[in-house]
Amino acid sequence: MAHRTLLAATTLGVASLVQAQTPLRVISFPGGANLPLWVAEDKGLFAREQLALKLSPTPNSVVLVQSLIEDKQDIALAAFDNVVAYQEGQGEVKLSTTPDVFAFMGVSRGTVRLVVNPDIKEYADLRGKTLAVDAVATGYSLVLQKLLQLGGLKANDYRLQSVGGTAERAQALMENKFSGTILTTPLEIAPEARGYRRLANAVDILGPYQTIVGMARRGWAQDNRAALLGFIRATTEAIDWLFDPNNRPAAVAIYRQHLPNVPEGAAQQHVNALLGEREGFTRGGALDAEGMMTVLRIRSELGVPRKKLTDPARYIDASYREAAKGR
């Protein structure tokens, strides 16, 4: 009888724990950059925070931003430039409502590469060619345009074509459907191994660059503070776990669980590239002040309508990350 009572109590306790979990909808681009989320799930960090994470892949940045604005998703992981662009009315599409999105944590910095066909030796070889982007007006498209400008090309010297997310562009590049594109780590590794050339590493030319951030709507964040703090704690702890060299074999195993078609040797290379000291995942979820200023500088020059953007504080709220650190 005592055993039955204990079993019933245990079952009830587990059921209560499951019921207590808060559903959390997160949207991001598919691929290895989601490794911190995979680790947090595998290690039970989201469950510890009483969060039931549902991760959805996005085909492009337009769908990602629209899903967030229209309350179809709670959190998005995407380039910081998307936050700025849509807040300033410079986005790829007009939104159904006035956006109130902000960045609450950094996930990665740098890792932005201009990769081109093997027959492209210099910027001049791209004259008259088509290059692929996710969206012409946002994200890494402006990085591409700035690199081409510094390489001596004018806007009418080449064509930009919206293709979709980085994984899709990497595959299309290897099928020679266009002459070049911006790829982010680790998706440049496979094309480069096949002879496609890295024409530029963005941080070497443009300086520090804030890439992926966690973003949400301000209203949602205020109403769901506990869930947001729990997400930040779980994700930053997962990133810190990844940086421990002792965890590297386990990290590669988790990576391959989600990307089983990646051979082990390549998976090791991917994980190592994501954990660079200069570029890659951001320890502690910090936002890169210099990297954000680079985003604003490029967008001030190339965004439409033209605006002078100088204050990253307009697009971020670091108080949530600070509160999460203090538990």
mmCIF file of C-alpha atoms in Angstrom:
data_model
loop_
_atom_site.group_PDB
_atom_site.id
_atom_site.type_symbol
_atom_site.label_atom_id
_atom_site.label_comp_id
_atom_site.label_asym_id
_atom_site.label_seq_id
_atom_site.Cartn_x
_atom_site.Cartn_y
_atom_site.Cartn_z
ATOM 1 C CA MET A 1 0.000 0.000 0.000
ATOM 2 C CA ALA A 2 2.850 2.357 0.900
ATOM 3 C CA HIS A 3 4.519 1.586 -2.444
ATOM 4 C CA ARG A 4 1.277 2.380 -4.285
ATOM 5 C CA THR A 5 0.914 5.633 -2.368
ATOM 6 C CA LEU A 6 4.499 6.658 -3.169
ATOM 7 C CA LEU A 7 4.042 5.767 -6.847
ATOM 8 C CA ALA A 8 0.825 7.741 -7.046
ATOM 9 C CA ALA A 9 2.435 10.713 -5.350
ATOM 10 C CA THR A 10 5.434 10.553 -7.687
ATOM 11 C CA THR A 11 3.201 10.328 -10.742
ATOM 12 C CA LEU A 12 1.154 13.262 -9.514
ATOM 13 C CA GLY A 13 4.329 15.250 -8.883
ATOM 14 C CA VAL A 14 5.636 14.612 -12.393
ATOM 15 C CA ALA A 15 2.278 15.504 -13.892
ATOM 16 C CA SER A 16 2.211 18.739 -11.896
ATOM 17 C CA LEU A 17 5.709 19.611 -13.099
ATOM 18 C CA VAL A 18 4.729 19.048 -16.716
ATOM 19 C CA GLN A 19 1.572 21.077 -16.288
ATOM 20 C CA ALA A 20 3.568 23.886 -14.681
ATOM 21 C CA GLN A 21 5.821 24.284 -17.702
ATOM 22 C CA THR A 22 5.215 27.471 -19.663
ATOM 23 C CA PRO A 23 5.005 27.018 -23.441
ATOM 24 C CA LEU A 24 7.594 29.168 -25.220
ATOM 25 C CA ARG A 25 7.513 29.625 -28.995
ATOM 26 C CA VAL A 26 10.888 30.385 -30.560
ATOM 27 C CA ILE A 27 11.630 30.910 -34.242
ATOM 28 C CA SER A 28 15.078 30.864 -35.827
ATOM 29 C CA PHE A 29 16.918 29.980 -39.004
ATOM 30 C CA PRO A 30 17.631 26.248 -39.260
ATOM 31 C CA GLY A 31 21.190 25.037 -38.794
ATOM 32 C CA GLY A 32 24.100 24.774 -36.400
ATOM 33 C CA ALA A 33 23.699 28.256 -34.930
ATOM 34 C CA ASN A 34 20.886 26.743 -32.845
ATOM 35 C CA LEU A 35 23.385 24.623 -30.910
ATOM 36 C CA PRO A 36 22.902 26.534 -27.604
ATOM 37 C CA LEU A 37 19.171 25.801 -27.749
ATOM 38 C CA TRP A 38 19.825 22.132 -28.490
ATOM 39 C CA VAL A 39 22.236 21.925 -25.559
ATOM 40 C CA ALA A 40 19.817 23.689 -23.211
ATOM 41 C CA GLU A 41 17.105 21.220 -24.197
ATOM 42 C CA ASP A 42 19.400 18.191 -23.907
ATOM 43 C CA LYS A 43 20.711 19.225 -20.481
ATOM 44 C CA GLY A 44 17.251 19.965 -19.109
ATOM 45 C CA LEU A 45 17.978 23.663 -18.666
ATOM 46 C CA PHE A 46 14.677 24.791 -20.163
ATOM 47 C CA ALA A 47 12.803 22.205 -18.088
ATOM 48 C CA ARG A 48 14.583 23.504 -14.983
ATOM 49 C CA GLU A 49 13.209 26.953 -15.813
ATOM 50 C CA GLN A 50 9.777 25.365 -16.255
ATOM 51 C CA LEU A 51 9.750 26.161 -19.964
ATOM 52 C CA ALA A 52 8.433 23.935 -22.727
ATOM 53 C CA LEU A 53 10.325 25.185 -25.786
ATOM 54 C CA LYS A 54 8.885 24.825 -29.265
ATOM 55 C CA LEU A 55 11.520 25.727 -31.847
ATOM 56 C CA SER A 56 10.266 26.528 -35.354
ATOM 57 C CA PRO A 57 12.467 27.020 -38.432
ATOM 58 C CA THR A 58 11.940 30.074 -40.622
ATOM 59 C CA PRO A 59 12.519 30.106 -44.386
ATOM 60 C CA ASN A 60 13.550 33.767 -44.344
ATOM 61 C CA SER A 61 13.730 36.906 -42.220
ATOM 62 C CA VAL A 62 10.395 38.294 -43.442
ATOM 63 C CA VAL A 63 8.479 35.293 -42.099
ATOM 64 C CA LEU A 64 10.495 35.460 -38.867
ATOM 65 C CA VAL A 65 9.729 39.120 -38.185
ATOM 66 C CA GLN A 66 6.095 38.864 -39.239
ATOM 67 C CA SER A 67 5.587 35.835 -36.988
ATOM 68 C CA LEU A 68 7.003 37.740 -34.037
ATOM 69 C CA ILE A 69 5.022 40.926 -34.677
ATOM 70 C CA GLU A 70 1.771 39.026 -35.228
ATOM 71 C CA ASP A 71 2.156 37.112 -31.923
ATOM 72 C CA LYS A 72 2.654 33.774 -33.656
ATOM 73 C CA GLN A 73 6.034 33.478 -31.926
ATOM 74 C CA ASP A 74 7.353 34.736 -28.590
ATOM 75 C CA ILE A 75 11.091 34.970 -29.257
ATOM 76 C CA ALA A 76 13.142 35.134 -32.442
ATOM 77 C CA LEU A 77 16.847 34.589 -33.052
ATOM 78 C CA ALA A 78 18.104 36.659 -35.970
ATOM 79 C CA ALA A 79 20.573 39.317 -37.046
ATOM 80 C CA PHE A 80 20.523 42.516 -34.987
ATOM 81 C CA ASP A 81 20.098 44.444 -38.232
ATOM 82 C CA ASN A 82 16.541 43.099 -38.496
ATOM 83 C CA VAL A 83 15.609 44.724 -35.197
ATOM 84 C CA VAL A 84 16.939 48.083 -36.353
ATOM 85 C CA ALA A 85 15.538 47.871 -39.875
ATOM 86 C CA TYR A 86 11.949 47.165 -38.902
ATOM 87 C CA GLN A 87 11.933 49.600 -35.981
ATOM 88 C CA GLU A 88 13.102 52.326 -38.373
ATOM 89 C CA GLY A 89 10.650 51.494 -41.172
ATOM 90 C CA GLN A 90 13.471 50.242 -43.398
ATOM 91 C CA GLY A 91 12.411 46.589 -43.473
ATOM 92 C CA GLU A 92 11.892 44.373 -46.482
ATOM 93 C CA VAL A 93 8.097 44.542 -46.156
ATOM 94 C CA LYS A 94 5.548 46.791 -44.512
ATOM 95 C CA LEU A 95 4.273 45.231 -41.303
ATOM 96 C CA SER A 96 0.631 44.926 -40.316
ATOM 97 C CA THR A 97 1.235 46.852 -37.101
ATOM 98 C CA THR A 98 3.799 49.229 -35.650
ATOM 99 C CA PRO A 99 6.639 47.030 -34.370
ATOM 100 C CA ASP A 100 7.923 47.167 -30.801
ATOM 101 C CA VAL A 101 10.723 44.625 -31.052
ATOM 102 C CA PHE A 102 14.009 44.847 -29.173
ATOM 103 C CA ALA A 103 17.140 42.783 -28.583
ATOM 104 C CA PHE A 104 17.496 41.369 -25.083
ATOM 105 C CA MET A 105 20.696 39.328 -25.475
ATOM 106 C CA GLY A 106 23.517 38.610 -27.880
ATOM 107 C CA VAL A 107 23.980 35.105 -29.253
ATOM 108 C CA SER A 108 26.852 35.531 -31.719
ATOM 109 C CA ARG A 109 29.151 38.083 -33.264
ATOM 110 C CA GLY A 110 31.112 38.098 -36.505
ATOM 111 C CA THR A 111 31.172 34.876 -38.594
ATOM 112 C CA VAL A 112 29.954 36.736 -41.724
ATOM 113 C CA ARG A 113 31.710 35.667 -44.934
ATOM 114 C CA LEU A 114 31.377 36.639 -48.594
ATOM 115 C CA VAL A 115 31.748 33.335 -50.454
ATOM 116 C CA VAL A 116 31.889 33.197 -54.252
ATOM 117 C CA ASN A 117 32.180 30.744 -57.118
ATOM 118 C CA PRO A 118 35.663 29.307 -57.719
ATOM 119 C CA ASP A 119 36.070 31.344 -60.912
ATOM 120 C CA ILE A 120 35.629 34.662 -59.047
ATOM 121 C CA LYS A 121 39.115 35.885 -58.146
ATOM 122 C CA GLU A 122 38.403 39.531 -57.222
ATOM 123 C CA TYR A 123 35.521 41.959 -56.791
ATOM 124 C CA ALA A 124 35.734 43.083 -60.405
ATOM 125 C CA ASP A 125 34.798 39.556 -61.501
ATOM 126 C CA LEU A 126 31.365 40.063 -59.905
ATOM 127 C CA ARG A 127 30.461 42.829 -62.339
ATOM 128 C CA GLY A 128 27.266 41.810 -64.144
ATOM 129 C CA LYS A 129 26.743 38.822 -61.832
ATOM 130 C CA THR A 130 23.832 37.858 -59.580
ATOM 131 C CA LEU A 131 24.385 37.458 -55.848
ATOM 132 C CA ALA A 132 21.932 35.865 -53.445
ATOM 133 C CA VAL A 133 20.547 37.399 -50.256
ATOM 134 C CA ASP A 134 17.879 36.540 -47.728
ATOM 135 C CA ALA A 135 16.122 39.898 -48.126
ATOM 136 C CA VAL A 136 17.454 42.818 -50.155
ATOM 137 C CA ALA A 137 16.696 45.500 -47.543
ATOM 138 C CA THR A 138 17.717 43.788 -44.294
ATOM 139 C CA GLY A 139 20.190 41.536 -42.565
ATOM 140 C CA TYR A 140 23.471 40.613 -44.177
ATOM 141 C CA SER A 141 22.417 42.053 -47.530
ATOM 142 C CA LEU A 142 23.681 45.451 -46.371
ATOM 143 C CA VAL A 143 26.983 43.881 -45.344
ATOM 144 C CA LEU A 144 27.244 42.411 -48.831
ATOM 145 C CA GLN A 145 26.446 45.750 -50.462
ATOM 146 C CA LYS A 146 29.044 47.536 -48.329
ATOM 147 C CA LEU A 147 31.738 44.966 -49.121
ATOM 148 C CA LEU A 148 30.999 45.258 -52.832
ATOM 149 C CA GLN A 149 31.117 49.045 -52.591
ATOM 150 C CA LEU A 150 34.500 48.941 -50.855
ATOM 151 C CA GLY A 151 35.610 46.481 -53.513
ATOM 152 C CA GLY A 152 34.999 49.090 -56.190
ATOM 153 C CA LEU A 153 31.546 48.072 -57.434
ATOM 154 C CA LYS A 154 28.529 50.331 -57.791
ATOM 155 C CA ALA A 155 24.962 49.268 -57.091
ATOM 156 C CA ASN A 156 24.149 48.885 -60.794
ATOM 157 C CA ASP A 157 27.216 46.702 -61.403
ATOM 158 C CA TYR A 158 25.521 43.582 -59.989
ATOM 159 C CA ARG A 159 22.111 42.102 -59.194
ATOM 160 C CA LEU A 160 20.724 40.952 -55.845
ATOM 161 C CA GLN A 161 18.239 38.104 -55.686
ATOM 162 C CA SER A 162 16.186 37.128 -52.615
ATOM 163 C CA VAL A 163 16.694 33.413 -52.136
ATOM 164 C CA GLY A 164 16.053 32.679 -48.455
ATOM 165 C CA GLY A 165 17.947 31.627 -45.356
ATOM 166 C CA THR A 166 21.656 30.917 -45.184
ATOM 167 C CA ALA A 167 21.376 27.130 -45.502
ATOM 168 C CA GLU A 168 19.318 27.468 -48.664
ATOM 169 C CA ARG A 169 21.780 29.978 -50.107
ATOM 170 C CA ALA A 170 24.761 27.767 -49.297
ATOM 171 C CA GLN A 171 23.165 24.871 -51.180
ATOM 172 C CA ALA A 172 22.197 27.049 -54.134
ATOM 173 C CA LEU A 173 25.739 28.452 -54.291
ATOM 174 C CA MET A 174 27.154 24.938 -54.541
ATOM 175 C CA GLU A 175 24.682 24.293 -57.371
ATOM 176 C CA ASN A 176 26.110 27.359 -59.147
ATOM 177 C CA LYS A 177 22.751 29.109 -59.280
ATOM 178 C CA PHE A 178 24.457 32.464 -58.621
ATOM 179 C CA SER A 179 27.959 33.848 -58.244
ATOM 180 C CA GLY A 180 28.192 34.588 -54.542
ATOM 181 C CA THR A 181 26.436 35.202 -51.246
ATOM 182 C CA ILE A 182 26.957 35.993 -47.597
ATOM 183 C CA LEU A 183 27.303 32.843 -45.490
ATOM 184 C CA THR A 184 27.589 32.640 -41.732
ATOM 185 C CA THR A 185 29.490 30.028 -39.742
ATOM 186 C CA PRO A 186 29.346 27.081 -40.011
ATOM 187 C CA LEU A 187 27.594 27.157 -43.389
ATOM 188 C CA GLU A 188 30.633 28.462 -45.268
ATOM 189 C CA ILE A 189 32.664 25.369 -44.378
ATOM 190 C CA ALA A 190 31.151 22.917 -46.889
ATOM 191 C CA PRO A 191 31.334 25.274 -49.916
ATOM 192 C CA GLU A 192 34.899 26.277 -49.089
ATOM 193 C CA ALA A 193 35.886 22.614 -48.827
ATOM 194 C CA ARG A 194 34.603 22.195 -52.396
ATOM 195 C CA GLY A 195 36.664 25.046 -53.780
ATOM 196 C CA TYR A 196 34.292 27.981 -53.381
ATOM 197 C CA ARG A 197 36.292 31.017 -52.335
ATOM 198 C CA ARG A 198 35.991 33.326 -49.356
ATOM 199 C CA LEU A 199 36.363 36.733 -50.948
ATOM 200 C CA ALA A 200 35.996 38.600 -47.668
ATOM 201 C CA ASN A 201 35.657 38.089 -43.935
ATOM 202 C CA ALA A 202 33.376 40.928 -42.856
ATOM 203 C CA VAL A 203 34.992 41.753 -39.522
ATOM 204 C CA ASP A 204 38.402 42.124 -41.170
ATOM 205 C CA ILE A 205 37.030 44.880 -43.387
ATOM 206 C CA LEU A 206 34.109 46.397 -41.494
ATOM 207 C CA GLY A 207 35.146 45.842 -37.893
ATOM 208 C CA PRO A 208 33.203 44.089 -35.092
ATOM 209 C CA TYR A 209 29.713 43.098 -36.153
ATOM 210 C CA GLN A 210 26.736 42.048 -34.012
ATOM 211 C CA THR A 211 25.104 39.117 -35.712
ATOM 212 C CA ILE A 212 22.477 36.955 -33.965
ATOM 213 C CA VAL A 213 20.498 38.362 -31.056
ATOM 214 C CA GLY A 214 17.522 37.229 -29.062
ATOM 215 C CA MET A 215 14.610 39.504 -29.906
ATOM 216 C CA ALA A 216 11.070 39.882 -28.628
ATOM 217 C CA ARG A 217 8.210 42.345 -28.458
ATOM 218 C CA ARG A 218 8.443 44.764 -25.543
ATOM 219 C CA GLY A 219 4.841 44.167 -24.566
ATOM 220 C CA TRP A 220 5.295 40.398 -24.529
ATOM 221 C CA ALA A 221 8.498 40.712 -22.495
ATOM 222 C CA GLN A 222 6.773 42.822 -19.845
ATOM 223 C CA ASP A 223 3.871 40.392 -19.601
ATOM 224 C CA ASN A 224 6.061 37.271 -19.622
ATOM 225 C CA ARG A 225 9.080 38.411 -17.654
ATOM 226 C CA ALA A 226 9.634 35.098 -15.842
ATOM 227 C CA ALA A 227 9.628 33.125 -19.092
ATOM 228 C CA LEU A 228 12.043 35.531 -20.747
ATOM 229 C CA LEU A 229 14.454 35.464 -17.790
ATOM 230 C CA GLY A 230 14.284 31.668 -17.771
ATOM 231 C CA PHE A 231 15.075 31.531 -21.482
ATOM 232 C CA ILE A 232 18.063 33.840 -21.007
ATOM 233 C CA ARG A 233 19.389 31.812 -18.071
ATOM 234 C CA ALA A 234 19.066 28.501 -19.895
ATOM 235 C CA THR A 235 20.576 29.772 -23.139
ATOM 236 C CA THR A 236 23.528 31.582 -21.582
ATOM 237 C CA GLU A 237 24.289 28.592 -19.362
ATOM 238 C CA ALA A 238 24.268 26.392 -22.464
ATOM 239 C CA ILE A 239 26.709 28.748 -24.211
ATOM 240 C CA ASP A 240 29.015 28.726 -21.186
ATOM 241 C CA TRP A 241 28.823 24.908 -21.144
ATOM 242 C CA LEU A 242 29.835 24.841 -24.800
ATOM 243 C CA PHE A 243 32.965 26.890 -24.121
ATOM 244 C CA ASP A 244 34.248 24.285 -21.633
ATOM 245 C CA PRO A 245 36.745 22.191 -23.652
ATOM 246 C CA ASN A 246 35.818 19.119 -21.599
ATOM 247 C CA ASN A 247 32.325 19.267 -23.093
ATOM 248 C CA ARG A 248 33.423 19.400 -26.729
ATOM 249 C CA PRO A 249 32.807 15.669 -27.523
ATOM 250 C CA ALA A 250 29.333 15.856 -25.983
ATOM 251 C CA ALA A 251 28.636 19.088 -27.881
ATOM 252 C CA VAL A 252 29.559 17.408 -31.171
ATOM 253 C CA ALA A 253 27.273 14.486 -30.326
ATOM 254 C CA ILE A 254 24.352 16.848 -29.635
ATOM 255 C CA TYR A 255 25.117 18.715 -32.871
ATOM 256 C CA ARG A 256 24.930 15.473 -34.861
ATOM 257 C CA GLN A 257 21.691 14.428 -33.178
ATOM 258 C CA HIS A 258 20.056 17.428 -34.847
ATOM 259 C CA LEU A 259 22.131 17.373 -38.041
ATOM 260 C CA PRO A 260 22.721 13.638 -38.595
ATOM 261 C CA ASN A 261 23.871 14.101 -42.189
ATOM 262 C CA VAL A 262 26.955 16.007 -41.027
ATOM 263 C CA PRO A 263 29.907 13.573 -40.628
ATOM 264 C CA GLU A 264 31.605 13.558 -37.237
ATOM 265 C CA GLY A 265 34.793 15.197 -38.494
ATOM 266 C CA ALA A 266 32.840 18.002 -40.136
ATOM 267 C CA ALA A 267 30.664 18.393 -37.041
ATOM 268 C CA GLN A 268 33.787 18.860 -34.919
ATOM 269 C CA GLN A 269 34.953 21.540 -37.334
ATOM 270 C CA HIS A 270 31.551 23.255 -37.219
ATOM 271 C CA VAL A 271 31.408 23.312 -33.420
ATOM 272 C CA ASN A 272 34.969 24.577 -33.118
ATOM 273 C CA ALA A 273 34.227 27.387 -35.583
ATOM 274 C CA LEU A 274 31.165 28.446 -33.593
ATOM 275 C CA LEU A 275 33.255 28.706 -30.431
ATOM 276 C CA GLY A 276 36.020 31.018 -31.602
ATOM 277 C CA GLU A 277 37.410 33.635 -29.264
ATOM 278 C CA ARG A 278 37.118 36.395 -31.870
ATOM 279 C CA GLU A 279 33.948 35.299 -33.677
ATOM 280 C CA GLY A 280 31.125 32.953 -32.770
ATOM 281 C CA PHE A 281 28.838 32.482 -29.791
ATOM 282 C CA THR A 282 28.867 35.249 -27.172
ATOM 283 C CA ARG A 283 29.762 34.291 -23.612
ATOM 284 C CA GLY A 284 27.127 35.347 -21.119
ATOM 285 C CA GLY A 285 24.760 36.552 -23.822
ATOM 286 C CA ALA A 286 26.428 39.964 -23.942
ATOM 287 C CA LEU A 287 25.592 42.424 -26.695
ATOM 288 C CA ASP A 288 28.615 43.764 -28.601
ATOM 289 C CA ALA A 289 28.580 47.573 -28.362
ATOM 290 C CA GLU A 290 31.096 48.058 -31.177
ATOM 291 C CA GLY A 291 29.371 45.419 -33.281
ATOM 292 C CA MET A 292 26.017 47.164 -32.922
ATOM 293 C CA MET A 293 27.573 50.471 -33.937
ATOM 294 C CA THR A 294 28.887 48.836 -37.115
ATOM 295 C CA VAL A 295 25.342 47.725 -37.909
ATOM 296 C CA LEU A 296 24.028 51.259 -37.379
ATOM 297 C CA ARG A 297 26.810 52.805 -39.436
ATOM 298 C CA ILE A 298 26.140 50.576 -42.444
ATOM 299 C CA ARG A 299 22.366 50.952 -42.150
ATOM 300 C CA SER A 300 22.681 54.754 -41.901
ATOM 301 C CA GLU A 301 24.471 54.706 -45.238
ATOM 302 C CA LEU A 302 22.498 52.076 -47.128
ATOM 303 C CA GLY A 303 19.080 51.832 -45.460
ATOM 304 C CA VAL A 304 15.983 53.216 -47.184
ATOM 305 C CA PRO A 305 14.569 55.693 -46.333
ATOM 306 C CA ARG A 306 17.908 57.228 -45.346
ATOM 307 C CA LYS A 307 18.285 57.929 -41.611
ATOM 308 C CA LYS A 308 21.190 58.802 -39.351
ATOM 309 C CA LEU A 309 21.317 56.073 -36.705
ATOM 310 C CA THR A 310 23.699 56.526 -33.789
ATOM 311 C CA ASP A 311 22.129 55.112 -30.623
ATOM 312 C CA PRO A 312 22.024 51.314 -30.104
ATOM 313 C CA ALA A 313 20.083 51.845 -26.850
ATOM 314 C CA ARG A 314 16.963 52.501 -28.948
ATOM 315 C CA TYR A 315 16.889 48.857 -29.992
ATOM 316 C CA ILE A 316 17.960 46.946 -26.890
ATOM 317 C CA ASP A 317 17.045 46.383 -23.261
ATOM 318 C CA ALA A 318 19.872 44.761 -21.334
ATOM 319 C CA SER A 319 17.950 44.854 -18.043
ATOM 320 C CA TYR A 320 16.438 41.418 -18.660
ATOM 321 C CA ARG A 321 19.854 39.798 -19.051
ATOM 322 C CA GLU A 322 21.114 41.581 -15.941
ATOM 323 C CA ALA A 323 18.080 40.392 -13.991
ATOM 324 C CA ALA A 324 18.583 36.847 -15.258
ATOM 325 C CA LYS A 325 22.195 36.865 -14.056
ATOM 326 C CA GLY A 326 21.035 37.916 -10.611
ATOM 327 C CA ARG A 327 18.380 35.191 -10.624
#
